[in-house]
Short mmCIF file of C-alpha atoms in Angstrom, two decimals:
data_model
loop_
_atom_site.label_atom_id
_atom_site.label_comp_id
_atom_site.label_asym_id
_atom_site.label_seq_id
_atom_site.Cartn_x
_atom_site.Cartn_y
_atom_site.Cartn_z
CA MET B 25 104.41 107.92 85.50
CA ARG B 26 104.10 106.14 88.85
CA THR B 27 107.78 106.81 89.63
CA VAL B 28 107.41 110.47 88.64
CA LEU B 29 104.35 110.90 90.87
CA LEU B 30 106.13 109.25 93.79
CA LEU B 31 109.07 111.65 93.48
CA LEU B 32 106.85 114.72 93.13
CA LEU B 33 104.18 113.83 95.70
CA PRO B 34 105.45 116.07 98.56
CA ALA B 35 105.53 119.13 96.29
CA LEU B 36 102.12 118.31 94.82
CA LEU B 37 100.51 117.95 98.23
CA ALA B 38 101.91 121.32 99.24
CA THR B 39 100.14 123.04 96.34
CA GLY B 40 96.69 121.66 97.22
CA CYS B 41 96.25 120.33 93.68
CA GLY B 42 93.50 118.11 92.32
CA LEU B 43 90.41 120.19 93.16
CA THR B 44 88.61 122.71 91.00
CA THR B 45 87.42 126.01 92.46
CA GLN B 46 84.04 125.99 94.19
CA VAL B 47 82.70 129.01 92.34
CA ARG B 48 79.42 129.53 94.23
CA PRO B 49 77.73 127.70 97.12
CA VAL B 50 75.08 125.10 96.36
CA PRO B 51 71.50 126.09 97.33
CA ARG B 52 70.14 125.49 100.82
CA GLY B 53 69.18 121.84 101.29
CA ALA B 54 70.87 120.66 98.08
CA LEU B 55 73.42 117.84 98.05
CA GLN B 56 76.11 117.88 95.36
CA VAL B 57 78.48 115.01 94.61
CA GLU B 58 81.58 115.94 92.64
CA GLY B 59 84.92 114.77 91.37
CA ALA B 60 87.93 116.39 89.76
CA ILE B 61 91.16 115.35 88.11
CA GLY B 62 94.21 117.29 86.99
CA GLY B 63 97.13 119.32 88.21
CA PRO B 64 100.26 121.16 87.12
CA LEU B 65 101.82 120.49 83.74
CA VAL B 66 105.12 118.59 83.85
CA ARG B 67 107.34 117.24 81.09
CA VAL B 68 107.80 113.45 81.35
CA GLY B 69 108.57 112.90 77.67
CA PRO B 70 105.29 114.60 76.61
CA VAL B 71 103.93 117.56 78.57
CA ILE B 72 100.93 116.35 80.59
CA PRO B 73 98.93 117.50 83.62
CA VAL B 74 99.70 115.42 86.71
CA PRO B 75 96.56 113.26 87.22
CA LEU B 76 95.69 114.15 90.81
CA SER B 77 92.11 113.21 91.66
CA ALA B 78 89.59 113.84 94.41
CA VAL B 79 85.93 113.02 95.06
CA GLY B 80 83.54 114.48 97.60
CA ALA B 81 80.28 116.23 98.34
CA ARG B 82 78.78 119.61 99.22
CA TYR B 83 75.66 120.48 101.15
CA GLY B 84 73.84 123.81 101.27
CA VAL B 85 73.41 124.86 104.89
CA ALA B 86 72.08 128.37 104.23
CA GLU B 87 70.89 130.56 101.36
CA ARG B 88 74.47 131.68 100.67
CA ALA B 89 76.67 129.09 102.34
CA ASP B 90 77.61 125.42 102.02
CA VAL B 91 79.98 122.90 103.61
CA ALA B 92 82.10 120.32 101.81
CA ALA B 93 84.47 117.38 102.24
CA HIS B 94 86.70 115.49 99.77
CA VAL B 95 88.92 112.41 99.72
CA HIS B 96 92.13 112.59 97.67
CA LEU B 97 92.45 109.40 95.66
CA THR B 98 95.80 109.74 93.88
CA SER B 99 97.77 110.31 97.06
CA LEU B 100 96.02 107.32 98.66
CA SER B 101 97.34 105.06 95.89
CA PHE B 102 100.85 106.01 97.11
CA GLY B 103 100.09 105.31 100.75
CA VAL B 104 99.23 108.88 101.75
CA ALA B 105 95.69 109.45 103.03
CA GLY B 106 94.32 112.89 102.21
CA LEU B 107 91.12 114.61 103.30
CA ASP B 108 89.87 118.18 103.14
CA VAL B 109 86.91 119.88 104.78
CA GLY B 110 85.61 123.38 104.18
CA GLY B 111 82.92 125.39 102.50
CA SER B 112 82.05 128.55 100.62
CA TRP B 113 80.04 131.72 101.17
CA LEU B 114 78.47 134.03 98.60
CA ALA B 115 79.51 137.46 99.87
CA LEU B 116 77.97 139.44 96.99
CA ALA B 117 75.34 138.22 94.55
CA GLN B 118 75.52 138.98 90.84
CA ASP B 119 73.71 142.25 90.10
CA GLY B 120 73.24 143.10 86.44
CA ALA B 121 76.68 143.54 84.91
CA VAL B 122 78.38 143.35 88.34
CA PRO B 123 79.81 139.85 88.97
CA ALA B 124 79.29 137.80 92.11
CA LEU B 125 81.95 137.47 94.81
CA SER B 126 82.35 134.32 96.88
CA LEU B 127 84.85 133.25 99.53
CA GLY B 128 85.94 129.63 99.91
CA GLY B 129 88.09 127.87 102.46
CA ARG B 130 89.51 124.37 102.94
CA LEU B 131 91.54 122.63 105.62
CA TYR B 132 93.68 119.82 104.20
CA GLY B 133 95.20 116.92 106.13
CA PHE B 134 97.62 114.31 104.78
CA THR B 135 99.23 111.39 106.61
CA SER B 136 101.13 108.23 105.67
CA VAL B 137 99.25 104.94 106.00
CA LEU B 138 102.21 102.69 105.11
CA ALA B 139 104.41 101.26 107.87
CA SER B 140 107.36 101.38 105.46
CA ARG B 141 107.01 105.15 104.94
CA GLN B 142 106.58 106.91 108.25
CA ALA B 143 106.18 110.67 107.98
CA PRO B 144 104.57 113.27 110.23
CA PRO B 145 101.04 114.37 109.28
CA ARG B 146 100.80 117.57 107.27
CA ALA B 147 98.05 120.18 107.35
CA TYR B 148 97.32 123.12 105.04
CA LEU B 149 94.79 125.95 105.18
CA GLU B 150 93.46 127.38 101.92
CA VAL B 151 91.50 130.59 101.30
CA SER B 152 90.07 131.50 97.86
CA PRO B 153 88.16 134.63 96.81
CA THR B 154 86.37 134.13 93.46
CA VAL B 155 84.54 136.50 91.12
CA SER B 156 82.05 134.94 88.70
CA TYR B 157 79.44 135.84 86.12
CA LEU B 158 76.56 133.59 85.10
CA LEU B 159 75.30 134.08 81.54
CA GLY B 160 71.99 132.66 80.36
CA GLY B 161 71.65 130.44 83.42
CA ARG B 162 74.12 127.98 81.91
CA PHE B 163 77.62 129.44 81.43
CA LEU B 164 79.45 130.38 84.61
CA SER B 165 82.77 132.17 83.97
CA TYR B 166 85.10 132.88 86.88
CA ALA B 167 88.52 134.01 88.08
CA SER B 168 90.04 133.11 91.41
CA ALA B 169 93.13 133.61 93.58
CA THR B 170 94.15 131.05 96.21
CA GLY B 171 96.47 131.33 99.17
CA LEU B 172 97.65 128.12 100.86
CA VAL B 173 99.21 128.28 104.34
CA GLN B 174 101.55 125.44 105.33
CA LEU B 175 100.70 124.89 109.00
CA ALA B 176 103.89 122.87 109.57
CA GLY B 177 105.97 125.85 108.45
CA GLY B 178 107.08 127.36 105.18
CA PRO B 179 105.97 130.33 103.10
CA PRO B 180 102.36 130.74 101.92
CA LEU B 181 101.75 129.38 98.42
CA LEU B 182 99.83 131.31 95.76
CA SER B 183 97.90 130.21 92.69
CA LEU B 184 95.66 131.97 90.15
CA ALA B 185 92.84 130.42 88.13
CA VAL B 186 90.30 131.09 85.42
CA GLY B 187 87.61 128.68 84.36
CA GLU B 188 84.22 127.92 82.90
CA GLU B 189 81.42 125.77 84.27
CA VAL B 190 78.70 124.58 81.91
CA ARG B 191 75.44 123.76 83.67
CA LEU B 192 73.16 121.12 82.17
CA ALA B 193 70.14 120.71 84.50
CA SER B 194 71.46 118.82 87.55
CA TRP B 195 74.82 118.16 85.89
CA GLY B 196 77.78 120.49 85.66
CA VAL B 197 81.12 120.24 83.84
CA GLN B 198 83.98 122.52 84.82
CA LEU B 199 87.26 123.22 83.03
CA GLU B 200 89.88 125.22 84.90
CA LEU B 201 93.30 126.61 83.97
CA ARG B 202 95.53 127.38 86.96
CA TRP B 203 98.92 129.00 87.45
CA TYR B 204 100.59 127.48 90.50
CA GLN B 205 103.14 129.60 92.41
CA PRO B 206 103.62 132.32 89.76
CA ASP B 207 106.10 134.05 92.08
CA TYR B 208 108.44 131.02 92.33
CA ALA B 209 111.24 130.17 89.88
CA THR B 210 110.40 126.52 89.16
CA ARG B 211 113.05 126.40 86.43
CA PHE B 212 115.50 125.59 89.24
CA ASN B 213 113.57 122.49 90.35
CA ALA B 214 114.39 118.90 89.47
CA ALA B 215 110.88 118.47 88.04
CA ASP B 216 110.39 120.05 84.63
CA TRP B 217 107.31 122.13 85.48
CA GLN B 218 105.85 124.09 82.57
CA GLY B 219 105.42 127.74 83.54
CA PRO B 220 105.70 131.07 81.69
CA GLY B 221 109.33 132.16 81.74
CA GLY B 222 110.19 129.36 84.13
CA MET B 223 107.97 130.82 86.85
CA GLY B 224 105.52 128.50 88.60
CA ALA B 225 103.59 125.84 86.72
CA LEU B 226 100.55 126.05 84.50
CA GLY B 227 97.93 123.41 85.12
CA ALA B 228 94.61 122.06 83.87
CA LEU B 229 91.76 120.50 85.84
CA LEU B 230 88.47 118.91 84.85
CA GLY B 231 85.56 118.66 87.28
CA VAL B 232 82.15 116.99 87.07
CA ARG B 233 79.27 117.37 89.53
CA TYR B 234 75.70 116.19 90.01
CA ARG B 235 73.22 117.99 92.28
CA PHE B 236 70.31 116.48 94.18
CA GLY B 237 67.64 119.05 95.00
CA GLY B 238 67.86 122.82 95.02
CA GLU B 239 67.08 125.27 92.27
CA GLU B 240 69.70 126.46 89.79
CA GLU B 241 70.30 130.22 89.70
#
């Protein structure tokens, strides 16, 4: 698995994998610590999600907005330091049967920290609109689309996601299914990505969070 990850790392970084969708901002004044693991499905004998991981925190700066930062752990184990900063904004609140709409953004930066593997730093800008519906104060269902711009050049990258967050007091557990680059024929790649009809790669991510302060919706 380590050899496979090393070979696929440039492509994985370019997809912005390893983070679940921030569905809605945390409340004003609340601090949330969070972690996530997962990524696109690839066949390496069995079919498994690539175990990309990240940890970080969010802080509510306004009634409908927060800021966030994360460290990417899996890439660091291969000598590539990764960090992202960003936030989310609740553009439309849930109103009866009408779902909420939020907008999220992240700026990623990756750079080599090994003298034996010199490579120029890479930066990516991500924008994600998300619609969500909270049922019974506990079950948060959502769908999201993400566009990732490669600031060093290259076409924008697209992914689609659906997921469910279960809220248990200050804890939350999030399961997300994502379709990376559905417009790209990954059947022609060296990696055996698992996508419908050979297009893109399906993926699975698991996130866990704990919130200090703030009232749940």
